[in-house]
Amino acid sequence: VISGLVDDLRSAVGADQVLVDADLRAGYEVDWTGRFRGRAAAVVRPGTTAEVAAVLRACAGHGAAVVPQGGNTGLVGGSVPLAGEVVLSLRRLGGLGEVDPLAGAVTVGAGATLAAVQAHVAPGGLAVGVDLSARDSATIGGMVATNAGGLAFVRHGPMRAQVAGLEAVLGDGRVLSHLGGLAKDNTGYDLVGLLCGSEGTLGVITAVRLRLVPLVGERTAALVGFADVGAAMGAVAGLRRAGVALEAAELMLEDGLAVVAEHLGVPSPVTAPAVLLLEWADPRSTEAVASLDGATAVAVADEPAPRARLWRHREAHTEAVNALGVPHKLDVTLPLTAVPRFVDEVRALVAEASPPSTCVLFGHAADGNLHVNVVGPPPEDDTMDDAVLRLVAERGGSISSEHGIGSAKRRWLHLSRSPTEVAAMRAIKEALDPVGVLNPNVLLP
Amino acid sequence: VISGLVDDLRSAVGADQVLVDADLRAGYEVDWTGRFRGRAAAVVRPGTTAEVAAVLRACAGHGAAVVPQGGNTGLVGGSVPLAGEVVLSLRRLGGLGEVDPLAGAVTVGAGATLAAVQAHVAPGGLAVGVDLSARDSATIGGMVATNAGGLAFVRHGPMRAQVAGLEAVLGDGRVLSHLGGLAKDNTGYDLVGLLCGSEGTLGVITAVRLRLVPLVGERTAALVGFADVGAAMGAVAGLRRAGVALEAAELMLEDGLAVVAEHLGVPSPVTAPAVLLLEWADPRSTEAVASLDGATAVAVADEPAPRARLWRHREAHTEAVNALGVPHKLDVTLPLTAVPRFVDEVRALVAEASPPSTCVLFGHAADGNLHVNVVGPPPEDDTMDDAVLRLVAERGGSISSEHGIGSAKRRWLHLSRSPTEVAAMRAIKEALDPVGVLNPNVLLP
């Protein structure tokens, strides 16, 4: 540990909030999956934006690298100290501002969990436009820093689309504040959007102004079968073109549903080569779904319990795959037109693999986001991952649909970003963080 | 003119496409309002992205500044050569790609006009999410570079929200291309969003991948009266919270409507201190509008001709104001909660002015975007403009809602952006355009 650094951190936030003992640090040094583990120079827990600024000034003064950390629920090793960094935990910045009912907006601290914000705004008939299963731990700051996706993407887009403003501390301790949250503000570069998804490399987000969405109460869900993936993708596009506001549009395949049925001991209500799980809130949309072109079978549910039974066949994909062995999990996007061919190609690729492997595919049909799960290759062997990501790139896709790059996918960034794009990103990084204090070991190669 | 520059430009694009004669340059040297006028070193009209790159390499080599120009319909002097720059016209890059019906997207050249793209995508039941009255001249590249707003903002947001990808040439001639247009792509900084609204200072946009929206056919419009501005603002917020998809939500005031009625010789169908013009496509929303809290009078129209008669009272505001004299026009945003007080304050400010002045206010209620028109002060006297913009800033508003900064509003940028924000913008500008070739006389002070 750099001499004098811990003393300066104690001056910045108080001795109680600088954790140096191994047992106190432990929970901050490993991600929740256990895949990424390191050792922190120290864990610092500031309680205000001014303290965050003091921490960053101290670290910059010592040339010490910082890993900002929210709920530590990421999947790509972006928030753990893999190279001995200082962990800057934002969890104490959990304040919840008053909801503005006119604008449908609220300002919250970066450390507020998604669940806390959801509970805070629901009484006003409002919700956060992004929802994800880690809601009890994931913080708003972390979700903005990683531009989280999640279950409602088809309806409301990524986290970046929910952010009306933010406050962040730059690497030298200056506070960049743009919390006004105006709907229309055309006064120069979109610094707020730039910080969204920058994975803690450009600034430490301390507060966020969220643009909220109406809370949806009753919903209808349906499983709809199709003769092939192309027909299913076309059906989703047709519904969207007709203005149907889908709350979810999940794609599943016959073999994946069979693995799930076996695991649950419950047959799928709909069997077909490609199956969509659609959900919507507007009752008029039921007719549009019932008369979908190319549908071979439909099961509809509008009460909570039957609806949950339909969803079970989608949600149990993860646990059913895990029961087969330790999967290689890849989160990728394909252009919508390329999805049917990619599904065939990735299956062929896995079929040729040695040792023999099983491939379970599912995803979000409206966005072309596929989760590719391969069981068979040893966990530490990423030959298959590499082959699948290269195929994704050849087909014009993205190697990270919603998880980000972190430390895990840096070596593959060039597959989705050209040398000119990477150079532009690096130039921006060096312009805003010339000392290189902020998360220097993630995102950029 | 810099020696050798014109020869190098001729090598880059061919002699025919380098305009040096005064009469050929003239149309590129003045904006459509006639307010901003300069003299170009030359006007260059490249026909391909490679030619744009060659032009920028030539200019960078000579240290010659470049003003990118699309349809030249901007209102803030951002696309005219006020300091002897080279005008780089993008109008020849007007190509229209094939519409992707699955993704609801299309790639077009930066020089394609909005009207051309609208006509191209309409047969597939699709539309561009931003619409504006300059559609026959305004180019997609210019609209992206200035993050245009316009009539459909309440429904679909600004131009930045319509852009799924773009291609741009950096100041040194490198081509930054991100045209894949994936809905979900979490692989680093949002360079596409950063270029949107950068007003030609970071790169010259050459092509855009547009995310299209469903084309809306039949609509219903209503004029709805309220006892005050606060009640009108609350009504719009209530409709949005209830999930009503408004296509327009325009705010007008009793005195402005009286000026319009006098000008048209037609009384307003609704008279009240505050009047909303609402428009929607979903027939179910008619009931929600009819039962609005606080409405004192309602006039509804769902056929094209009566609907146009209602709109006439909103649209004629501009010409009615112009008939009173040469107006000072300010395009500002206020936080929604601040709008009622601001309306009173700005009227008081104008009432105290010498010479006696008239103030006509109207705007977009859902976004807090107000158009402040003041007739009375001489055109060249911007004392009133300065006072109004300072009041906007004091109330937490934005000095440019949708027009951008250009050269006209640079002196007021500090009212909406803090020193840290301006420093961050300048650092990004210097990182991406170190030579300072790209539109160096707009946006940043």
Tab-separated table of C-alpha atoms in Angstrom, chain A residues 141-432:
chain	number	residue	atom	x	y	z
A	141	GLY	CA	-25.284	4.745	-9.621
A	142	GLY	CA	-23.968	1.371	-10.700
A	143	MET	CA	-26.868	0.877	-13.086
A	144	VAL	CA	-26.145	4.244	-14.706
A	145	ALA	CA	-22.381	3.662	-14.811
A	146	THR	CA	-22.942	0.351	-16.617
A	147	ASN	CA	-25.992	1.473	-18.644
A	148	ALA	CA	-27.977	-1.505	-17.365
A	149	GLY	CA	-30.591	-3.167	-19.587
A	150	GLY	CA	-32.954	-5.664	-17.998
A	151	LEU	CA	-36.515	-6.840	-18.328
A	152	ALA	CA	-38.282	-3.659	-19.503
A	153	PHE	CA	-35.809	-2.745	-22.251
A	154	VAL	CA	-38.296	-3.373	-25.051
A	155	ARG	CA	-40.632	-0.816	-23.476
A	156	HIS	CA	-38.366	1.871	-22.036
A	157	GLY	CA	-34.831	1.310	-23.366
A	158	PRO	CA	-31.587	1.188	-21.368
A	159	MET	CA	-30.669	3.044	-18.198
A	160	ARG	CA	-29.249	5.902	-20.297
A	161	ALA	CA	-32.795	6.662	-21.466
A	162	GLN	CA	-33.997	7.007	-17.853
A	163	VAL	CA	-31.382	9.566	-16.823
A	164	ALA	CA	-32.471	13.204	-16.945
A	165	GLY	CA	-29.333	14.431	-15.218
A	166	LEU	CA	-26.538	13.443	-12.903
A	167	GLU	CA	-23.769	14.572	-10.605
A	168	ALA	CA	-20.313	13.019	-10.839
A	169	VAL	CA	-16.877	13.661	-9.418
A	170	LEU	CA	-14.018	13.764	-11.907
A	171	GLY	CA	-10.658	12.124	-11.245
A	172	ASP	CA	-9.155	15.340	-9.886
A	173	GLY	CA	-12.030	15.927	-7.456
A	174	ARG	CA	-13.961	18.520	-9.439
A	175	VAL	CA	-17.735	18.043	-9.212
A	176	LEU	CA	-19.582	17.956	-12.505
A	177	SER	CA	-23.225	18.611	-11.728
A	178	HIS	CA	-26.089	18.566	-14.207
A	179	LEU	CA	-29.071	17.609	-12.082
A	180	GLY	CA	-31.640	20.092	-13.422
A	181	GLY	CA	-33.310	17.288	-15.325
A	182	LEU	CA	-34.787	19.469	-18.051
A	183	ALA	CA	-36.562	17.500	-20.757
A	184	LYS	CA	-35.196	19.802	-23.448
A	185	ASP	CA	-31.738	21.312	-23.036
A	186	ASN	CA	-29.640	21.819	-26.132
A	187	THR	CA	-26.602	23.555	-24.678
A	188	GLY	CA	-23.610	21.543	-25.820
A	189	TYR	CA	-22.206	18.054	-25.473
A	190	ASP	CA	-24.260	15.324	-23.814
A	191	LEU	CA	-21.908	14.805	-20.882
A	192	VAL	CA	-24.655	13.024	-18.947
A	193	GLY	CA	-25.131	10.440	-21.690
A	194	LEU	CA	-21.359	10.069	-21.999
A	195	LEU	CA	-20.995	9.200	-18.313
A	196	CYS	CA	-23.797	6.615	-18.624
A	197	GLY	CA	-22.097	3.355	-19.543
A	198	SER	CA	-18.568	4.658	-18.979
A	199	GLU	CA	-18.077	2.030	-16.233
A	200	GLY	CA	-16.489	4.379	-13.716
A	201	THR	CA	-13.650	5.381	-16.050
A	202	LEU	CA	-14.645	9.033	-16.601
A	203	GLY	CA	-16.219	10.075	-13.312
A	204	VAL	CA	-17.697	8.709	-10.094
A	205	ILE	CA	-21.464	9.131	-10.218
A	206	THR	CA	-22.780	10.487	-6.913
A	207	ALA	CA	-26.416	11.410	-7.695
A	208	VAL	CA	-28.896	10.802	-10.488
A	209	ARG	CA	-32.018	12.609	-11.666
A	210	LEU	CA	-34.321	9.852	-12.924
A	211	ARG	CA	-37.045	10.306	-15.502
A	212	LEU	CA	-39.776	7.972	-14.243
A	213	VAL	CA	-42.414	6.032	-16.180
A	214	PRO	CA	-46.062	5.251	-15.346
A	215	LEU	CA	-46.410	2.234	-13.049
A	216	VAL	CA	-48.147	-0.558	-14.918
A	217	GLY	CA	-50.615	-2.582	-12.918
A	218	GLU	CA	-52.434	-5.389	-14.691
A	219	ARG	CA	-50.771	-7.204	-17.537
A	220	THR	CA	-51.518	-10.039	-19.898
A	221	ALA	CA	-48.932	-12.639	-20.921
A	222	ALA	CA	-48.954	-15.210	-23.717
A	223	LEU	CA	-46.771	-18.031	-24.970
A	224	VAL	CA	-46.979	-18.097	-28.773
A	225	GLY	CA	-45.469	-20.849	-30.940
A	226	PHE	CA	-43.953	-20.401	-34.425
A	227	ALA	CA	-42.569	-22.724	-37.097
A	228	ASP	CA	-39.147	-21.055	-36.925
A	229	VAL	CA	-37.131	-18.214	-35.396
A	230	GLY	CA	-37.640	-15.982	-38.434
A	231	ALA	CA	-41.430	-16.158	-38.089
A	232	ALA	CA	-41.188	-15.291	-34.385
A	233	MET	CA	-38.902	-12.310	-35.049
A	234	GLY	CA	-41.246	-11.091	-37.793
A	235	ALA	CA	-44.233	-11.317	-35.454
A	236	VAL	CA	-42.541	-9.103	-32.847
A	237	ALA	CA	-41.590	-6.529	-35.487
A	238	GLY	CA	-45.176	-6.516	-36.781
A	239	LEU	CA	-46.618	-5.881	-33.319
A	240	ARG	CA	-44.209	-3.008	-32.728
A	241	ARG	CA	-44.928	-1.477	-36.129
A	242	ALA	CA	-48.631	-1.635	-35.253
A	243	GLY	CA	-47.877	0.425	-32.151
A	244	VAL	CA	-48.439	-2.383	-29.609
A	245	ALA	CA	-46.555	-1.421	-26.449
A	246	LEU	CA	-44.967	-4.725	-25.424
A	247	GLU	CA	-43.727	-4.951	-21.842
A	248	ALA	CA	-41.698	-8.077	-22.696
A	249	ALA	CA	-40.900	-10.126	-25.807
A	250	GLU	CA	-38.794	-13.136	-24.880
A	251	LEU	CA	-37.596	-15.723	-27.401
A	252	MET	CA	-37.202	-19.406	-26.489
A	253	LEU	CA	-36.423	-22.506	-28.555
A	254	GLU	CA	-37.888	-25.984	-28.543
A	255	ASP	CA	-34.784	-27.725	-27.153
A	256	GLY	CA	-34.350	-25.127	-24.397
A	257	LEU	CA	-38.003	-25.472	-23.389
A	258	ALA	CA	-37.525	-29.258	-23.273
A	259	VAL	CA	-34.546	-28.852	-20.895
A	260	VAL	CA	-36.715	-26.565	-18.732
A	261	ALA	CA	-39.717	-28.942	-18.816
A	262	GLU	CA	-37.486	-31.821	-17.741
A	263	HIS	CA	-36.004	-29.684	-14.936
A	264	LEU	CA	-39.395	-28.429	-13.695
A	265	GLY	CA	-41.258	-31.702	-14.300
A	266	VAL	CA	-43.908	-29.591	-16.068
A	267	PRO	CA	-44.459	-29.654	-19.838
A	268	SER	CA	-44.485	-26.341	-21.699
A	269	PRO	CA	-48.055	-25.198	-22.494
A	270	VAL	CA	-46.858	-24.444	-26.020
A	271	THR	CA	-44.476	-26.603	-28.054
A	272	ALA	CA	-43.004	-25.267	-31.286
A	273	PRO	CA	-39.572	-24.724	-32.896
A	274	ALA	CA	-39.640	-21.091	-31.675
A	275	VAL	CA	-41.767	-19.750	-28.827
A	276	LEU	CA	-42.334	-16.136	-27.764
A	277	LEU	CA	-43.328	-15.020	-24.290
A	278	LEU	CA	-45.148	-11.719	-24.865
A	279	GLU	CA	-46.499	-9.392	-22.190
A	280	TRP	CA	-48.554	-6.219	-22.549
A	281	ALA	CA	-50.700	-3.917	-20.398
A	282	ASP	CA	-53.162	-2.476	-22.910
A	283	PRO	CA	-56.204	-4.823	-23.159
A	284	ARG	CA	-56.730	-3.865	-26.809
A	285	SER	CA	-53.432	-5.528	-27.662
A	286	THR	CA	-54.828	-8.964	-26.796
A	287	GLU	CA	-56.623	-9.085	-30.116
A	288	ALA	CA	-53.456	-8.162	-32.020
A	289	VAL	CA	-51.558	-10.997	-30.340
A	290	ALA	CA	-54.372	-13.534	-30.845
A	291	SER	CA	-54.387	-12.852	-34.589
A	292	LEU	CA	-50.598	-12.916	-35.084
A	293	ASP	CA	-49.387	-14.074	-38.506
A	294	GLY	CA	-47.688	-17.443	-38.381
A	295	ALA	CA	-48.664	-18.376	-34.823
A	296	THR	CA	-49.126	-22.143	-34.454
A	297	ALA	CA	-50.263	-22.250	-30.811
A	298	VAL	CA	-51.136	-19.697	-28.122
A	299	ALA	CA	-51.585	-19.833	-24.343
A	300	VAL	CA	-52.823	-16.599	-22.713
A	301	ALA	CA	-52.963	-15.636	-19.019
A	302	ASP	CA	-54.155	-12.410	-17.445
A	303	GLU	CA	-54.375	-13.367	-13.779
A	304	PRO	CA	-51.216	-13.216	-11.653
A	305	ALA	CA	-50.934	-16.949	-10.844
A	306	PRO	CA	-51.431	-18.339	-14.377
A	307	ARG	CA	-49.235	-15.552	-15.702
A	308	ALA	CA	-46.458	-16.565	-13.315
A	309	ARG	CA	-46.846	-20.154	-14.545
A	310	LEU	CA	-46.181	-19.044	-18.126
A	311	TRP	CA	-43.183	-16.951	-17.017
A	312	ARG	CA	-41.767	-19.929	-15.125
A	313	HIS	CA	-40.868	-21.552	-18.453
A	314	ARG	CA	-38.774	-18.539	-19.370
A	315	GLU	CA	-37.273	-17.783	-15.978
A	316	ALA	CA	-36.256	-21.368	-15.227
A	317	HIS	CA	-33.935	-21.415	-18.242
A	318	THR	CA	-31.023	-20.242	-16.086
A	319	GLU	CA	-31.434	-22.792	-13.310
A	320	ALA	CA	-32.181	-25.606	-15.783
A	321	VAL	CA	-28.955	-24.818	-17.658
A	322	ASN	CA	-26.973	-24.650	-14.409
A	323	ALA	CA	-28.307	-28.113	-13.510
A	324	LEU	CA	-26.634	-29.492	-16.667
A	325	GLY	CA	-23.180	-28.256	-15.607
A	326	VAL	CA	-21.197	-25.005	-15.321
A	327	PRO	CA	-22.249	-23.012	-18.389
A	328	HIS	CA	-20.292	-20.561	-20.499
A	329	LYS	CA	-22.699	-17.629	-20.679
A	330	LEU	CA	-22.476	-15.051	-23.427
A	331	ASP	CA	-24.648	-11.957	-23.644
A	332	VAL	CA	-24.695	-10.734	-27.238
A	333	THR	CA	-26.797	-8.708	-29.682
A	334	LEU	CA	-27.363	-9.584	-33.321
A	335	PRO	CA	-28.994	-7.404	-35.963
A	336	LEU	CA	-32.615	-8.596	-36.002
A	337	THR	CA	-32.332	-9.913	-39.557
A	338	ALA	CA	-29.256	-11.954	-38.593
A	339	VAL	CA	-30.813	-13.725	-35.591
A	340	PRO	CA	-32.316	-16.790	-37.376
A	341	ARG	CA	-29.085	-17.591	-39.230
A	342	PHE	CA	-26.964	-16.975	-36.126
A	343	VAL	CA	-29.072	-19.436	-34.115
A	344	ASP	CA	-28.351	-22.164	-36.680
A	345	GLU	CA	-24.687	-21.233	-36.942
A	346	VAL	CA	-23.975	-21.154	-33.233
A	347	ARG	CA	-25.655	-24.548	-32.828
A	348	ALA	CA	-23.495	-25.975	-35.615
A	349	LEU	CA	-20.420	-24.491	-33.958
A	350	VAL	CA	-21.286	-26.126	-30.630
A	351	ALA	CA	-22.190	-29.445	-32.305
A	352	GLU	CA	-18.670	-29.654	-33.740
A	353	ALA	CA	-17.017	-28.869	-30.412
A	354	SER	CA	-14.902	-31.305	-28.475
A	355	PRO	CA	-15.791	-32.327	-25.772
A	356	PRO	CA	-19.444	-32.769	-26.858
A	357	SER	CA	-21.420	-29.760	-25.615
A	358	THR	CA	-24.986	-28.621	-25.129
A	359	CYS	CA	-26.204	-25.216	-26.286
A	360	VAL	CA	-29.251	-23.491	-24.803
A	361	LEU	CA	-30.248	-20.211	-26.418
A	362	PHE	CA	-32.846	-17.709	-25.311
A	363	GLY	CA	-33.155	-13.951	-25.366
A	364	HIS	CA	-35.012	-10.710	-25.881
A	365	ALA	CA	-36.564	-10.880	-29.338
A	366	ALA	CA	-37.256	-7.179	-29.867
A	367	ASP	CA	-33.638	-6.112	-29.311
A	368	GLY	CA	-31.826	-9.081	-30.891
A	369	ASN	CA	-30.262	-9.800	-27.489
A	370	LEU	CA	-29.409	-13.509	-27.161
A	371	HIS	CA	-28.099	-15.349	-24.150
A	372	VAL	CA	-25.880	-18.130	-25.421
A	373	ASN	CA	-25.313	-20.859	-22.837
A	374	VAL	CA	-22.842	-23.617	-23.600
A	375	VAL	CA	-22.349	-26.539	-21.221
A	376	GLY	CA	-19.459	-28.905	-21.878
A	377	PRO	CA	-16.148	-27.050	-22.205
A	378	PRO	CA	-14.195	-26.636	-18.937
A	379	PRO	CA	-14.938	-23.307	-17.194
A	380	GLU	CA	-11.413	-21.944	-17.733
A	381	ASP	CA	-11.307	-22.810	-21.448
A	382	ASP	CA	-12.639	-19.847	-23.429
A	383	THR	CA	-12.017	-21.248	-26.916
A	384	MET	CA	-15.757	-21.620	-27.434
A	385	ASP	CA	-16.460	-18.106	-26.071
A	386	ASP	CA	-13.906	-16.714	-28.479
A	387	ALA	CA	-15.410	-18.580	-31.437
A	388	VAL	CA	-18.960	-17.449	-30.601
A	389	LEU	CA	-17.934	-13.786	-30.101
A	390	ARG	CA	-16.062	-13.809	-33.413
A	391	LEU	CA	-19.164	-15.182	-35.117
A	392	VAL	CA	-21.241	-12.423	-33.479
A	393	ALA	CA	-18.852	-9.799	-34.833
A	394	GLU	CA	-18.886	-11.326	-38.333
A	395	ARG	CA	-22.660	-11.060	-38.350
A	396	GLY	CA	-22.562	-7.377	-37.332
A	397	GLY	CA	-23.493	-7.950	-33.704
A	398	SER	CA	-22.266	-6.677	-30.345
A	399	ILE	CA	-20.114	-8.704	-27.949
A	400	SER	CA	-21.846	-7.113	-24.976
A	401	SER	CA	-25.527	-6.478	-25.152
A	402	GLU	CA	-26.217	-5.255	-21.635
A	403	HIS	CA	-23.444	-6.348	-19.244
A	404	GLY	CA	-20.711	-3.988	-20.410
A	405	ILE	CA	-17.023	-4.730	-20.965
A	406	GLY	CA	-15.516	-4.563	-17.475
A	407	SER	CA	-12.265	-6.460	-17.157
A	408	ALA	CA	-13.705	-9.680	-18.569
A	409	LYS	CA	-14.349	-8.597	-22.152
A	410	ARG	CA	-11.544	-6.090	-22.732
A	411	ARG	CA	-9.613	-8.519	-24.941
A	412	TRP	CA	-12.616	-8.750	-27.269
A	413	LEU	CA	-13.534	-5.049	-27.427
A	414	HIS	CA	-11.918	-4.747	-30.895
A	415	LEU	CA	-14.557	-7.138	-32.242
A	416	SER	CA	-17.294	-4.517	-31.662
A	417	ARG	CA	-15.340	-1.256	-31.870
A	418	SER	CA	-13.026	-0.120	-34.663
A	419	PRO	CA	-9.499	1.189	-33.981
A	420	THR	CA	-10.789	4.725	-34.628
A	421	GLU	CA	-13.573	4.269	-32.067
A	422	VAL	CA	-11.193	2.837	-29.472
A	423	ALA	CA	-8.761	5.698	-30.131
A	424	ALA	CA	-11.569	8.241	-29.695
A	425	MET	CA	-12.632	6.596	-26.432
A	426	ARG	CA	-9.050	6.617	-25.191
A	427	ALA	CA	-8.649	10.289	-26.118
A	428	ILE	CA	-11.789	11.141	-24.142
A	429	LYS	CA	-10.584	9.078	-21.188
A	430	GLU	CA	-7.234	10.895	-21.182
A	431	ALA	CA	-8.936	14.277	-21.549
A	432	LEU	CA	-11.230	13.793	-18.545
